[in-house]
mmCIF file of C-alpha atoms and ligand atoms in Angstrom:
data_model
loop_
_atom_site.group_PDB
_atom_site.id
_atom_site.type_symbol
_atom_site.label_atom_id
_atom_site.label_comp_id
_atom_site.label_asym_id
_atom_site.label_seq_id
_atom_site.Cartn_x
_atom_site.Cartn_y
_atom_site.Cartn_z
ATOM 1 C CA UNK A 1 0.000 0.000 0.000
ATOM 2 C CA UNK A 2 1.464 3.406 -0.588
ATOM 3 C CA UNK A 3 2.746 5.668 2.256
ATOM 4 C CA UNK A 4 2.358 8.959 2.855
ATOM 5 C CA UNK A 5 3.919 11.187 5.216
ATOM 6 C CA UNK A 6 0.948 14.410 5.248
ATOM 7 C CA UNK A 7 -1.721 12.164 6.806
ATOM 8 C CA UNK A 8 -2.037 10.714 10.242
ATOM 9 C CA UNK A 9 -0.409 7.994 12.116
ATOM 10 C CA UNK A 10 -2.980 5.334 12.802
ATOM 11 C CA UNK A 11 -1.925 2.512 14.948
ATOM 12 C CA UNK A 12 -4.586 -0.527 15.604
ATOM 13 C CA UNK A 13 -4.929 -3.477 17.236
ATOM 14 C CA UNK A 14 -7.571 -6.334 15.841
ATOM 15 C CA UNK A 15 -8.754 -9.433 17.197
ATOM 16 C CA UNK A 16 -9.968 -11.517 14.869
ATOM 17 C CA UNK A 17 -12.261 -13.908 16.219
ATOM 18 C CA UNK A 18 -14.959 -16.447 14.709
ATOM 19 C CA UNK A 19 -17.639 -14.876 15.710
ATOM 20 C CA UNK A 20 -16.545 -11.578 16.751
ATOM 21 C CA UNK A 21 -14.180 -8.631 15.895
ATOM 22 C CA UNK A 22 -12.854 -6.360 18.410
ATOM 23 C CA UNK A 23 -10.924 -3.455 16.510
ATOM 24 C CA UNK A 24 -9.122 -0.569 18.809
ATOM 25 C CA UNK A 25 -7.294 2.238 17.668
ATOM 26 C CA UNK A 26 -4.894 5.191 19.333
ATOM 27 C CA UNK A 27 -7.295 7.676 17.714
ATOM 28 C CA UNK A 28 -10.337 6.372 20.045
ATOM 29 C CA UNK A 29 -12.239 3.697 17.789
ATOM 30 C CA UNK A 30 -13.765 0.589 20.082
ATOM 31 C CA UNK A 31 -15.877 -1.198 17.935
ATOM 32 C CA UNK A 32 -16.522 -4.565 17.447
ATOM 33 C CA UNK A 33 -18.484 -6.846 14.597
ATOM 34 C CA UNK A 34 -19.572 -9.935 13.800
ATOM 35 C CA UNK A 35 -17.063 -11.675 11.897
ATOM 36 C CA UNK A 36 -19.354 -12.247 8.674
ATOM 37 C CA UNK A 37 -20.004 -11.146 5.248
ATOM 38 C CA UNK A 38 -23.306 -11.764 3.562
ATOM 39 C CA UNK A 39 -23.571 -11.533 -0.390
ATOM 40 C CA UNK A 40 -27.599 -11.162 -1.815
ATOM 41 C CA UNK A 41 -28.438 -14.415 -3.163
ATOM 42 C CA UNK A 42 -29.655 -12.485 -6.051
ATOM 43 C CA UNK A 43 -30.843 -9.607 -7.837
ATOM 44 C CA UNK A 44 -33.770 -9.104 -5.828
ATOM 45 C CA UNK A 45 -31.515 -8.754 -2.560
ATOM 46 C CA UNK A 46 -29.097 -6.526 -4.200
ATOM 47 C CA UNK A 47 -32.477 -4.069 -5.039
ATOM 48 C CA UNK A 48 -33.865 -4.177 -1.264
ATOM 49 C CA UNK A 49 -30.659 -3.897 -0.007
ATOM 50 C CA UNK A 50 -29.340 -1.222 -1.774
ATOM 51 C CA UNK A 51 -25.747 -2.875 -2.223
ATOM 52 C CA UNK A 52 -23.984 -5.812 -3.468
ATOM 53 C CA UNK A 53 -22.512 -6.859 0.362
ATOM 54 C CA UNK A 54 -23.201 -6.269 3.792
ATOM 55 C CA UNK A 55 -20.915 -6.943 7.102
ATOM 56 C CA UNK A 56 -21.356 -7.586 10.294
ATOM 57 C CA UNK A 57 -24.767 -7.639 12.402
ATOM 58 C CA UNK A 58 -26.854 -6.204 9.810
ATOM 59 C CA UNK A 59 -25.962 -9.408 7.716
ATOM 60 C CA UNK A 60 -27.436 -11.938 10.254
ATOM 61 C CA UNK A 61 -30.162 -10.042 10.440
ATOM 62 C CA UNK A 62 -30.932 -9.918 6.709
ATOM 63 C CA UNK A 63 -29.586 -13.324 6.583
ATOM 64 C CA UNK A 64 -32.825 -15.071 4.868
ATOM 65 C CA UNK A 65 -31.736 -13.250 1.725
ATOM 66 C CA UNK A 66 -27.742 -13.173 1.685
ATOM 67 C CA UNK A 67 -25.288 -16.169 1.714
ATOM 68 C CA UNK A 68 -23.152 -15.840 4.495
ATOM 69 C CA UNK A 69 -19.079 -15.917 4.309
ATOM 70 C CA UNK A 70 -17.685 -16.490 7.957
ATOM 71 C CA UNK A 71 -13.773 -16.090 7.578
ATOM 72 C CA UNK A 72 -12.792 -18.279 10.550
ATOM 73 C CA UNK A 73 -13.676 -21.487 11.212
ATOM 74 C CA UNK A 74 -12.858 -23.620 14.210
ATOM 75 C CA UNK A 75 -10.112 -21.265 14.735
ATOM 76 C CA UNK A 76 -8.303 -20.859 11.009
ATOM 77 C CA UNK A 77 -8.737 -18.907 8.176
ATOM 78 C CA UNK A 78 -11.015 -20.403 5.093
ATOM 79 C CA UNK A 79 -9.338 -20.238 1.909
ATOM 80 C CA UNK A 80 -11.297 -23.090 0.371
ATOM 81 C CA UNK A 81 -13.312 -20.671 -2.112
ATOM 82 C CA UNK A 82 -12.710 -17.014 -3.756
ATOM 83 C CA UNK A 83 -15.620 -15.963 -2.169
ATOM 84 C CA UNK A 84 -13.981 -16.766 1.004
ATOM 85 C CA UNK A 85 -11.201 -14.531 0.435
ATOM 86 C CA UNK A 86 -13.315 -11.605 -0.719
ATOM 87 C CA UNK A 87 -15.183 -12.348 2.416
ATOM 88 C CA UNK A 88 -11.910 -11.631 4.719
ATOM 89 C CA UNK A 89 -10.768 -8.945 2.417
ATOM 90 C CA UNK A 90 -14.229 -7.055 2.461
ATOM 91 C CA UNK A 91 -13.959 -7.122 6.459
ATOM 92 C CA UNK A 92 -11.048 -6.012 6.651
ATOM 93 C CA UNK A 93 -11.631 -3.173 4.321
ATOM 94 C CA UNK A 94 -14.780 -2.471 6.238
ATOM 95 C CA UNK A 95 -12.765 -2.482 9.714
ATOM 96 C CA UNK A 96 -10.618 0.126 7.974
ATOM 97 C CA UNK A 97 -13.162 2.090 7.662
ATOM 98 C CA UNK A 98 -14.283 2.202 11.247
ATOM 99 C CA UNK A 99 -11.233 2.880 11.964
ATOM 100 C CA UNK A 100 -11.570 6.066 10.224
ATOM 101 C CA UNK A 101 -8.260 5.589 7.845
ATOM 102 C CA UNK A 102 -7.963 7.897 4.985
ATOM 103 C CA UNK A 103 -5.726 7.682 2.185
ATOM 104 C CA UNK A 104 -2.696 9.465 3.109
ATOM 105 C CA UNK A 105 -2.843 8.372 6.893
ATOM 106 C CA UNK A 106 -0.210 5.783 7.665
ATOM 107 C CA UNK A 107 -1.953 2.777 9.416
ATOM 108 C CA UNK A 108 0.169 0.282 11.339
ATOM 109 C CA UNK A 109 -1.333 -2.733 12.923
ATOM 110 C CA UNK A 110 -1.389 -6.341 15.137
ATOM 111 C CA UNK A 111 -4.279 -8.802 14.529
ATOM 112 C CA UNK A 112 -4.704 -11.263 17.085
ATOM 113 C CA UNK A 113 -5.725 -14.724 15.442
ATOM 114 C CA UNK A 114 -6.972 -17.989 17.163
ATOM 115 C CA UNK A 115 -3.407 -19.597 18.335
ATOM 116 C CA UNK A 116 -4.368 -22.481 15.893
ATOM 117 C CA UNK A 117 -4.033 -20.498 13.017
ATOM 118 C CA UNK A 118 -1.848 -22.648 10.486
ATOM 119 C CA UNK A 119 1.708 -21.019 9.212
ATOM 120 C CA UNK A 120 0.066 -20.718 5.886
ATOM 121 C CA UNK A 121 -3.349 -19.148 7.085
ATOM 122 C CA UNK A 122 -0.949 -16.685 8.898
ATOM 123 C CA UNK A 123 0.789 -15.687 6.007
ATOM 124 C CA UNK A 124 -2.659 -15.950 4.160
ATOM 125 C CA UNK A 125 -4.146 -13.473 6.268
ATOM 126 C CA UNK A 126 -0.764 -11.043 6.249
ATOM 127 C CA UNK A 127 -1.548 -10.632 2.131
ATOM 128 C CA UNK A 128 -5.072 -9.335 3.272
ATOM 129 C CA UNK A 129 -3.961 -6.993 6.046
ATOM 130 C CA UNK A 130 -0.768 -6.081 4.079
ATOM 131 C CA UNK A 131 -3.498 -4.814 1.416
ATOM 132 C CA UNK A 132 -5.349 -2.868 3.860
ATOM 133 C CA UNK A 133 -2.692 -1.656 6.440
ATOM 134 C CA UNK A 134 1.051 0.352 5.625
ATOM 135 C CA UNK A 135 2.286 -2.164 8.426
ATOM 136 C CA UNK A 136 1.001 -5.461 9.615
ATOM 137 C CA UNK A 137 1.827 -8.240 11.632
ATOM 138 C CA UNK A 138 -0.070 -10.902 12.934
ATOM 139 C CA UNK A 139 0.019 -13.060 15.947
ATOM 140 C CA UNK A 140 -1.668 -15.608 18.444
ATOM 141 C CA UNK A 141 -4.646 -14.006 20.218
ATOM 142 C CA UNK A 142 -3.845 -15.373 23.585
ATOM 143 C CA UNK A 143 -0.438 -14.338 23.733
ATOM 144 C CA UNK A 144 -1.697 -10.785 22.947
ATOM 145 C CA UNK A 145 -3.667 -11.152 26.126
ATOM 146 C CA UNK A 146 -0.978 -11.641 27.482
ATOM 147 C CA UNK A 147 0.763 -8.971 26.488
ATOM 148 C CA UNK A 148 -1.947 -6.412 27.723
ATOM 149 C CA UNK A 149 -2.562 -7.649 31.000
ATOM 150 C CA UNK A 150 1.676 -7.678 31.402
ATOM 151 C CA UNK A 151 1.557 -11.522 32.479
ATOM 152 C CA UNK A 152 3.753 -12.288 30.155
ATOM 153 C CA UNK A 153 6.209 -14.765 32.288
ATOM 154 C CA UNK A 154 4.937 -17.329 34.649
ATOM 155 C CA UNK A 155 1.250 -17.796 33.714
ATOM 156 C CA UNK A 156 -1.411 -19.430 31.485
ATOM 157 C CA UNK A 157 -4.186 -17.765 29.309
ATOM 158 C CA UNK A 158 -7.035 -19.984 28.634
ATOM 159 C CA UNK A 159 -9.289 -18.002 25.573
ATOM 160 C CA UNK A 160 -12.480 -19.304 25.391
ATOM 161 C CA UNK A 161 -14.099 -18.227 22.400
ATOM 162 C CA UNK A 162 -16.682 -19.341 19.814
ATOM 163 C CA UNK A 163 -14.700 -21.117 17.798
ATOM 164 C CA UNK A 164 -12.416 -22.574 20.169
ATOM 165 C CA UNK A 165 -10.639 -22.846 23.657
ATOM 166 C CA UNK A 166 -6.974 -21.661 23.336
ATOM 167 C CA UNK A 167 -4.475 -22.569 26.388
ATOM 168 C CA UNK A 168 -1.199 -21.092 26.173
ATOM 169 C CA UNK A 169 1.309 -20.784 28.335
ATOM 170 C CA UNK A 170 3.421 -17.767 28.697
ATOM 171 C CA UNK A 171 7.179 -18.175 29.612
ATOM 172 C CA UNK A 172 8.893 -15.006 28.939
ATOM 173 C CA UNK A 173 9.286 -15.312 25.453
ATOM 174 C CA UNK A 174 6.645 -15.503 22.507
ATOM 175 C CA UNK A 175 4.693 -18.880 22.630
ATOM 176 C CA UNK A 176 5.626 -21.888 20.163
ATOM 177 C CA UNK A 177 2.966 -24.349 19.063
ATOM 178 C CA UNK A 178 4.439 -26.687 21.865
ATOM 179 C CA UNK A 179 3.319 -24.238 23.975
ATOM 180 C CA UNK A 180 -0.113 -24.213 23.291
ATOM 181 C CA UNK A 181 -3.100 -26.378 23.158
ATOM 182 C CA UNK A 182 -6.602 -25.948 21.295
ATOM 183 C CA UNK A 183 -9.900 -27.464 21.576
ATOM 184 C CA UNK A 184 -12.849 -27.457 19.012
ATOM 185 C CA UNK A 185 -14.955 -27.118 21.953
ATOM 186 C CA UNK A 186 -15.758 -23.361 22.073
ATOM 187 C CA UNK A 187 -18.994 -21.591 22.786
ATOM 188 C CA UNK A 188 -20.419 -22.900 19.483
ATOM 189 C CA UNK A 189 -19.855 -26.357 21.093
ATOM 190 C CA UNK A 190 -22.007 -25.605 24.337
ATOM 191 C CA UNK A 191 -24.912 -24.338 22.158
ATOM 192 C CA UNK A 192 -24.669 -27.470 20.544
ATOM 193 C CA UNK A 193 -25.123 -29.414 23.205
ATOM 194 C CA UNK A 194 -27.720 -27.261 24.740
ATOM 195 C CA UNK A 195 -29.730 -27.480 21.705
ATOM 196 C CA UNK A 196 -29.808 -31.483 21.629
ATOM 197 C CA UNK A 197 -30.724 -31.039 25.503
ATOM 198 C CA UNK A 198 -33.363 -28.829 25.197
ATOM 199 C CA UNK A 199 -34.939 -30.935 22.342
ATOM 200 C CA UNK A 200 -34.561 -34.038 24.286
ATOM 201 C CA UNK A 201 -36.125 -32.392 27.121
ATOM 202 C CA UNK A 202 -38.933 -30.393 25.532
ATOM 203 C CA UNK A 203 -39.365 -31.842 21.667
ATOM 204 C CA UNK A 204 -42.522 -29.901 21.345
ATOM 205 C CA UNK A 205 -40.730 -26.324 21.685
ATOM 206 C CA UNK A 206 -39.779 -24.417 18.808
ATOM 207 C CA UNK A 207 -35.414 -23.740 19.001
ATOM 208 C CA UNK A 208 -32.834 -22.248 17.308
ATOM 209 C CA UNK A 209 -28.999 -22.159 17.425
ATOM 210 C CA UNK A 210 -29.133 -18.363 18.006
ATOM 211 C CA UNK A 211 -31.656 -18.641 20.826
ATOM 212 C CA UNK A 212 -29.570 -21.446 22.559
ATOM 213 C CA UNK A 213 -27.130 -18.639 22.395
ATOM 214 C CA UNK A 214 -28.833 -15.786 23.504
ATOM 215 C CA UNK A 215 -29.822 -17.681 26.874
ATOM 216 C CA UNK A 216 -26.383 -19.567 27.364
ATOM 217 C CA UNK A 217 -24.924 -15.559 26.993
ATOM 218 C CA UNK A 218 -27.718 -14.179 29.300
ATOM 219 C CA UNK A 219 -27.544 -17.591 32.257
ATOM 220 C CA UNK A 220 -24.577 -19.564 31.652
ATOM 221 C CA UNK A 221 -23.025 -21.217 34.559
ATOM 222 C CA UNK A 222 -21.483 -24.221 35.979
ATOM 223 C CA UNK A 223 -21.615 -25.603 39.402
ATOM 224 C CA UNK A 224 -24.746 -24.115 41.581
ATOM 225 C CA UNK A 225 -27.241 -22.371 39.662
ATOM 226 C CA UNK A 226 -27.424 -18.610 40.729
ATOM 227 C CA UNK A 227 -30.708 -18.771 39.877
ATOM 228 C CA UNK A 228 -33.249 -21.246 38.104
ATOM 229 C CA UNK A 229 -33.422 -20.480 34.433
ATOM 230 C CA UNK A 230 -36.928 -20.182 33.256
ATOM 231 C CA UNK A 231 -37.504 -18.751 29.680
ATOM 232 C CA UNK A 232 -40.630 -18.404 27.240
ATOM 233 C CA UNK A 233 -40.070 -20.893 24.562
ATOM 234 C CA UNK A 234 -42.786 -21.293 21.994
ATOM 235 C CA UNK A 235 -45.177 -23.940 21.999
ATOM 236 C CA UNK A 236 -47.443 -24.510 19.003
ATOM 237 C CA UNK A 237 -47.010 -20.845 18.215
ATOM 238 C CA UNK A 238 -47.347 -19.837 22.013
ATOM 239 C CA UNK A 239 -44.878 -18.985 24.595
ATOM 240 C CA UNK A 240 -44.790 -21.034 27.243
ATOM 241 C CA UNK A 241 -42.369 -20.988 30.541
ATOM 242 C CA UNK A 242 -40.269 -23.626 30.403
ATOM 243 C CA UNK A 243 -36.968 -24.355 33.057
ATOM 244 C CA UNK A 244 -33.895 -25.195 31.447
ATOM 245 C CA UNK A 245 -31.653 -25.114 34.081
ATOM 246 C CA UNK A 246 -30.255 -28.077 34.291
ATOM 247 C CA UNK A 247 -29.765 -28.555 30.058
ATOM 248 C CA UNK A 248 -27.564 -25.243 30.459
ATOM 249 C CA UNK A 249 -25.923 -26.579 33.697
ATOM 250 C CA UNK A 250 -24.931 -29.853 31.594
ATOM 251 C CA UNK A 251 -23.856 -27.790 28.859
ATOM 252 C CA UNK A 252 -22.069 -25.395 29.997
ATOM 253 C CA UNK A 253 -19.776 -28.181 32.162
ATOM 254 C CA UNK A 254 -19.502 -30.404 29.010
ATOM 255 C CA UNK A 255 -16.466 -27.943 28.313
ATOM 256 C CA UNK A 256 -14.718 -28.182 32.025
ATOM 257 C CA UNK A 257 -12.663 -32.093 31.830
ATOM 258 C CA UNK A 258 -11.172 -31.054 28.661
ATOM 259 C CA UNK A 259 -9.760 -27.944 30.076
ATOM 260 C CA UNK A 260 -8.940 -29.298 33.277
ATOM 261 C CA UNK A 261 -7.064 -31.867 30.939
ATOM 262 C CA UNK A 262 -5.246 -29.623 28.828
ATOM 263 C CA UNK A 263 -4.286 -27.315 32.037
ATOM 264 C CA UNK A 264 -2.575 -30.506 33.932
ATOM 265 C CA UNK A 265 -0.396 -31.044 30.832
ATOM 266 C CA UNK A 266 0.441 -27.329 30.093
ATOM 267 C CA UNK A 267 1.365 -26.876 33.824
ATOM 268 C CA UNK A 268 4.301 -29.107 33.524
ATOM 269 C CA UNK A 269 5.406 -27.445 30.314
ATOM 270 C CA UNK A 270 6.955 -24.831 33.254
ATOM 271 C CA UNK A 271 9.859 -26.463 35.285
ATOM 272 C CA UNK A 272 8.988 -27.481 38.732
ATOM 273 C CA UNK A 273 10.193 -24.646 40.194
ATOM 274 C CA UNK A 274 8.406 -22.403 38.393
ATOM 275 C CA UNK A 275 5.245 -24.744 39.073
ATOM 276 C CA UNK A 276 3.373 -23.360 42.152
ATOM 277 C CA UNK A 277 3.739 -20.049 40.600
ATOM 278 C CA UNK A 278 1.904 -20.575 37.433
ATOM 279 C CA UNK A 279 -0.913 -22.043 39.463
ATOM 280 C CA UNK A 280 -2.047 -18.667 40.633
ATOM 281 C CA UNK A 281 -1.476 -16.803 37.910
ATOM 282 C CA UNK A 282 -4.335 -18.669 35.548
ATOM 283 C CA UNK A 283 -6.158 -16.137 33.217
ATOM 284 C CA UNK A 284 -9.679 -17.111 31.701
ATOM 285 C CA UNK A 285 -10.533 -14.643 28.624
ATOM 286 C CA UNK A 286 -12.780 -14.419 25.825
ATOM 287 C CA UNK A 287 -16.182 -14.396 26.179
ATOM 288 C CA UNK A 288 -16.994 -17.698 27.327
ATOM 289 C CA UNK A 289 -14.946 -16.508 30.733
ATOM 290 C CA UNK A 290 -18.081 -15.139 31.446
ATOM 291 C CA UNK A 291 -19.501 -17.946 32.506
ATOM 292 C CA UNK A 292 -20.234 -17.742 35.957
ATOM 293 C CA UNK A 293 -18.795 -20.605 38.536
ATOM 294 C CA UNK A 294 -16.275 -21.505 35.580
ATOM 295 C CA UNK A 295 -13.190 -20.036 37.132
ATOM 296 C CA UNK A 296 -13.847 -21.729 40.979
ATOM 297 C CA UNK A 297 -14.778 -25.149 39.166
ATOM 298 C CA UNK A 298 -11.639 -25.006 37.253
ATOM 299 C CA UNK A 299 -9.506 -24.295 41.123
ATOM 300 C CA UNK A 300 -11.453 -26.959 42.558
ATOM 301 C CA UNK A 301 -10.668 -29.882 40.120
ATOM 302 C CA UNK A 302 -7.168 -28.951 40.034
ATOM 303 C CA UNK A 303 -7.127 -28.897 43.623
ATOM 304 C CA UNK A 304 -4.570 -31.477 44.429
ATOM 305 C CA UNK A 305 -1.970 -29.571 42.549
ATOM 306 C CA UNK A 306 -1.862 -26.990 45.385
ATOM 307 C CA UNK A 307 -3.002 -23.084 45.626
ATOM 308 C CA UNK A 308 -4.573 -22.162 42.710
ATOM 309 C CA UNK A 309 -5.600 -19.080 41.368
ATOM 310 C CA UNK A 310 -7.789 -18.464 38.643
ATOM 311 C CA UNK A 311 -8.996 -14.808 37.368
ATOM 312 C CA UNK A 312 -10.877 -13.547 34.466
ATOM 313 C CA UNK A 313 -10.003 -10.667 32.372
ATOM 314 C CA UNK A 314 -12.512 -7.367 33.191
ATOM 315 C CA UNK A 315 -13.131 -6.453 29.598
ATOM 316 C CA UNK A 316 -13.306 -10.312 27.485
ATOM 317 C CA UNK A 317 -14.710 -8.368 24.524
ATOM 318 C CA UNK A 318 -11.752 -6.348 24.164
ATOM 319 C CA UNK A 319 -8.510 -7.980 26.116
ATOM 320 C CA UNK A 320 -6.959 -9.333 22.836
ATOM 321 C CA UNK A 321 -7.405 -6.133 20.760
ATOM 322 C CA UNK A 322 -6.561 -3.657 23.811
ATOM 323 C CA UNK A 323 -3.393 -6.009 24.228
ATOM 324 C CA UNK A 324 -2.445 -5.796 20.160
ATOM 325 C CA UNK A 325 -3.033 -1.799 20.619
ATOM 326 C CA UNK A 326 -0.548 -1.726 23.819
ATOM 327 C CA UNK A 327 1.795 -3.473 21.824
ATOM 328 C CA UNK A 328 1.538 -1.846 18.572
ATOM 329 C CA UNK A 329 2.104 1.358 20.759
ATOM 330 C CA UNK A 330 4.744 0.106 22.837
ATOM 331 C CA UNK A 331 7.025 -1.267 20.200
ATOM 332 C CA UNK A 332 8.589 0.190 17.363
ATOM 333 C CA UNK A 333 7.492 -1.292 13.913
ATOM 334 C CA UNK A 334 11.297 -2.262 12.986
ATOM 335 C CA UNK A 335 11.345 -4.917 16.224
ATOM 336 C CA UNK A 336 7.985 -6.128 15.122
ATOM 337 C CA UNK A 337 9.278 -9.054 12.720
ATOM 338 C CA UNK A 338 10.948 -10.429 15.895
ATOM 339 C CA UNK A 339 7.535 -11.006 17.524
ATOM 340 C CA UNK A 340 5.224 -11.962 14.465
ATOM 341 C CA UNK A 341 4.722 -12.067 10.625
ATOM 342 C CA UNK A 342 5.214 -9.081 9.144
ATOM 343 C CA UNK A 343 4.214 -7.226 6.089
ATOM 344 C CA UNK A 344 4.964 -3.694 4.836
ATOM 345 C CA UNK A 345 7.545 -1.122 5.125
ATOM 346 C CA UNK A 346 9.184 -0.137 8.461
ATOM 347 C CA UNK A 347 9.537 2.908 10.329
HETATM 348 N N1 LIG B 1 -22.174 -14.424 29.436
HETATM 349 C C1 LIG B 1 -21.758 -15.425 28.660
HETATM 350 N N2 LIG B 1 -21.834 -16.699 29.076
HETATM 351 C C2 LIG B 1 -21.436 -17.712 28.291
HETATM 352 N N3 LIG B 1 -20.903 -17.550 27.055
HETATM 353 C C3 LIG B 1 -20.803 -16.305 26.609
HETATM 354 C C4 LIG B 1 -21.211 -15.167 27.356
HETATM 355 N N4 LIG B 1 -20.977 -14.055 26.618
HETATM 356 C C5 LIG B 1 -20.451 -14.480 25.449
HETATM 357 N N5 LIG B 1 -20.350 -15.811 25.434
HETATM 358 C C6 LIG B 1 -19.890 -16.659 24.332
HETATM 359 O O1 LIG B 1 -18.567 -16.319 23.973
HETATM 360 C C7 LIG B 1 -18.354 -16.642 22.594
HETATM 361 C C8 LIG B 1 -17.753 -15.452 21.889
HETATM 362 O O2 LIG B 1 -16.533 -15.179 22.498
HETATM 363 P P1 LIG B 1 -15.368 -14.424 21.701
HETATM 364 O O3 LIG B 1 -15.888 -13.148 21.159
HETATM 365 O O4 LIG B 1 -14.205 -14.400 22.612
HETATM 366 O O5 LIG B 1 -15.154 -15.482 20.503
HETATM 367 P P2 LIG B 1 -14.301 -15.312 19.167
HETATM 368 O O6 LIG B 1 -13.054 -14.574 19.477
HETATM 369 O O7 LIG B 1 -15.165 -14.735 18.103
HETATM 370 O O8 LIG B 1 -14.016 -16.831 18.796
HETATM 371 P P3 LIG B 1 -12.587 -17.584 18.672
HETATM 372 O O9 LIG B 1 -11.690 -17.018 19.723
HETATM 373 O O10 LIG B 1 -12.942 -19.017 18.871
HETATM 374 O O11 LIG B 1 -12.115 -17.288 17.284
HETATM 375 C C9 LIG B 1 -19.730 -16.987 22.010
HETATM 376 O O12 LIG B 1 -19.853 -18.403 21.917
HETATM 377 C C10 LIG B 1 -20.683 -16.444 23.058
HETATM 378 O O13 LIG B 1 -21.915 -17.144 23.087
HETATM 379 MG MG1 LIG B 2 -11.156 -15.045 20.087
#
């Protein structure tokens, strides 16, 4: 992309997620989007909707007309179909344009990507964001977490997302794939579940993937329920009170062995020493941290280890962008290509 040095110096930090991107800039922009672009499936679509794409929210919600392109899946970028790739390179246009990049400013920026993002999806993603962005570099989402919340040394990030749960532990030094572990068993996973609960429970009620959602978002928890979850589900065309507690309960604990799992092995990644240290300084982030009782359920089953610790980020929406933003601002674009891929010209 050409350079210019009359316009402003934009630097940005991205989080790419599968369902969700959080974009933050140093000139004030906190926005985030779904991660999806919807094409109209024909010419009627293009006349009611005024344009030949739409991004974001607006796309679900016109979704009965539009096929949908989701970037990310399970954690890596699709490349399977052209239309994919205009798809990523569409939102990423779009997110420069929140960003409120003209021409002649001079954009630098990180994008945080699900830590199973292949070498070659990396580098995939680095043509799109070198086409967008003067400077780019791109790097594991959990280890900008990291990064923002300076835990850098001595301590574990677990990112639950939609997509998938990312462990990674942090030792100092930027993570290796040794050093992290994913599992296709993200929030997408739990609604799954829930769904095949609440049918088994109720098969008369009327249930969709984005209302398993909606109520996992608005109740989830593990462990005691904080309070019973009742919710209007229709019946025959009526709404009818119906308590799902204990489907969301089940569902919402279907993802707690696995991590427990994964956490026993990544804890002796560290050397003994370093052990008991790393056992209080356990970070749960993205937005399936939200779920309430997760963090104390996680302590308790990994109770024999010692004193643990386990705390949740205060902003999940934004930790992984607000940590590419600190970093973009923190180090100098030339040291950059010793953290990440990089694309564009220094300085
Ligand atoms: N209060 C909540 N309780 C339970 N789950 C929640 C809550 N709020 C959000 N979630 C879930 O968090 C997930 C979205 O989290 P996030 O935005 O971190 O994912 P992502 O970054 O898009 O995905 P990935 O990291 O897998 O690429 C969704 O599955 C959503 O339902
Ligand atoms: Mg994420």
């Amino acid at each position: 992309m050409q350079t210019s040095s009359q316009g402003k110096e934009i630097l940005v930090g991205i989080d790419l997620g599968t369902s969700r991107t959080a974009i933050i800039s140093n000139r004030g922009t906190k926005k985030m989007i779904r991660t999806v672009v919807g094409y109209p499936k024909d010419i009627i679509g293009v006349k009611i909707l005024g344009q030949t794409r739409v991004i974001g929210e607006e796309a679900l919600e016109k979704h009965s007309y539009l096929n949908l392109f989701y970037p990310l899946e399970n954690g890596v970028l699709k490349e399977t179909s052209e239309k994919d790739n205009q798809a990523t390179m569409e939102l990423l246009q779009h997110v420069m344009t929140l960003v409120g990049a003209g021409p002649t400013d001079k954009v630098s920026g990180i994008v945080g990507v699900p830590a199973r993002a292949s070498i070659s999806s990396r580098s995939q993603l680095l043509k799109f964001t070198d086409s967008v962005m003067d400077f780019s570099m791109v790097v594991s989402e959990p280890f900008m977490v990291a990064y923002g919340l300076n835990r850098l040394n001595r301590s574990i990030i677990i990112d639950i997302g939609a997509g998938t749960i990312d462990l990674c532990a942090m030792k100092g030094m930027i993570p290796g794939s040794d050093d992290q572990i994913t599992l296709l068993k993200g929030g997408n996973y739990i609604d799954d579940i829930f769904m095949k609960a609440v049918a088994e429970s109720y098969p008369e009620v009327q249930f969709t993937p984005l209302l398993a959602q909606k109520i996992k978002d608005a109740h989830g928890f593990v462990g005691d329920a904080p309070e019973a979850v009742v919710v209007n589900l229709r019946t025959g065309g009526r709404p009818v009170p119906h308590d799902l507690t204990e489907e969301l309960r089940m569902s919402c604990e279907s993802i707690v062995p696995d991590i427990v799992e994964s956490l026993e092995h990544i804890i002796t990644l560290f050397d003994p020493e370093e052990q008991e240290e790393v056992l209080q300084n356990i970070i749960l982030a993205g937005g399936g941290s939200r779920i309430r009782g997760l963090d104390s359920m996680i302590a308790d089953a990994l109770q024999g280890f010692g004193t643990v610790k386990i705390s949740r980020v205060s902003d999940p929406d934004y930790a992984g962008a607000a940590g590419a933003l600190k970093m973009a601002s923190e180090l100098p674009t030339d040291y950059w290509n010793q953290i990440g891929d990089v694309m564009g010209e220094e300085g």
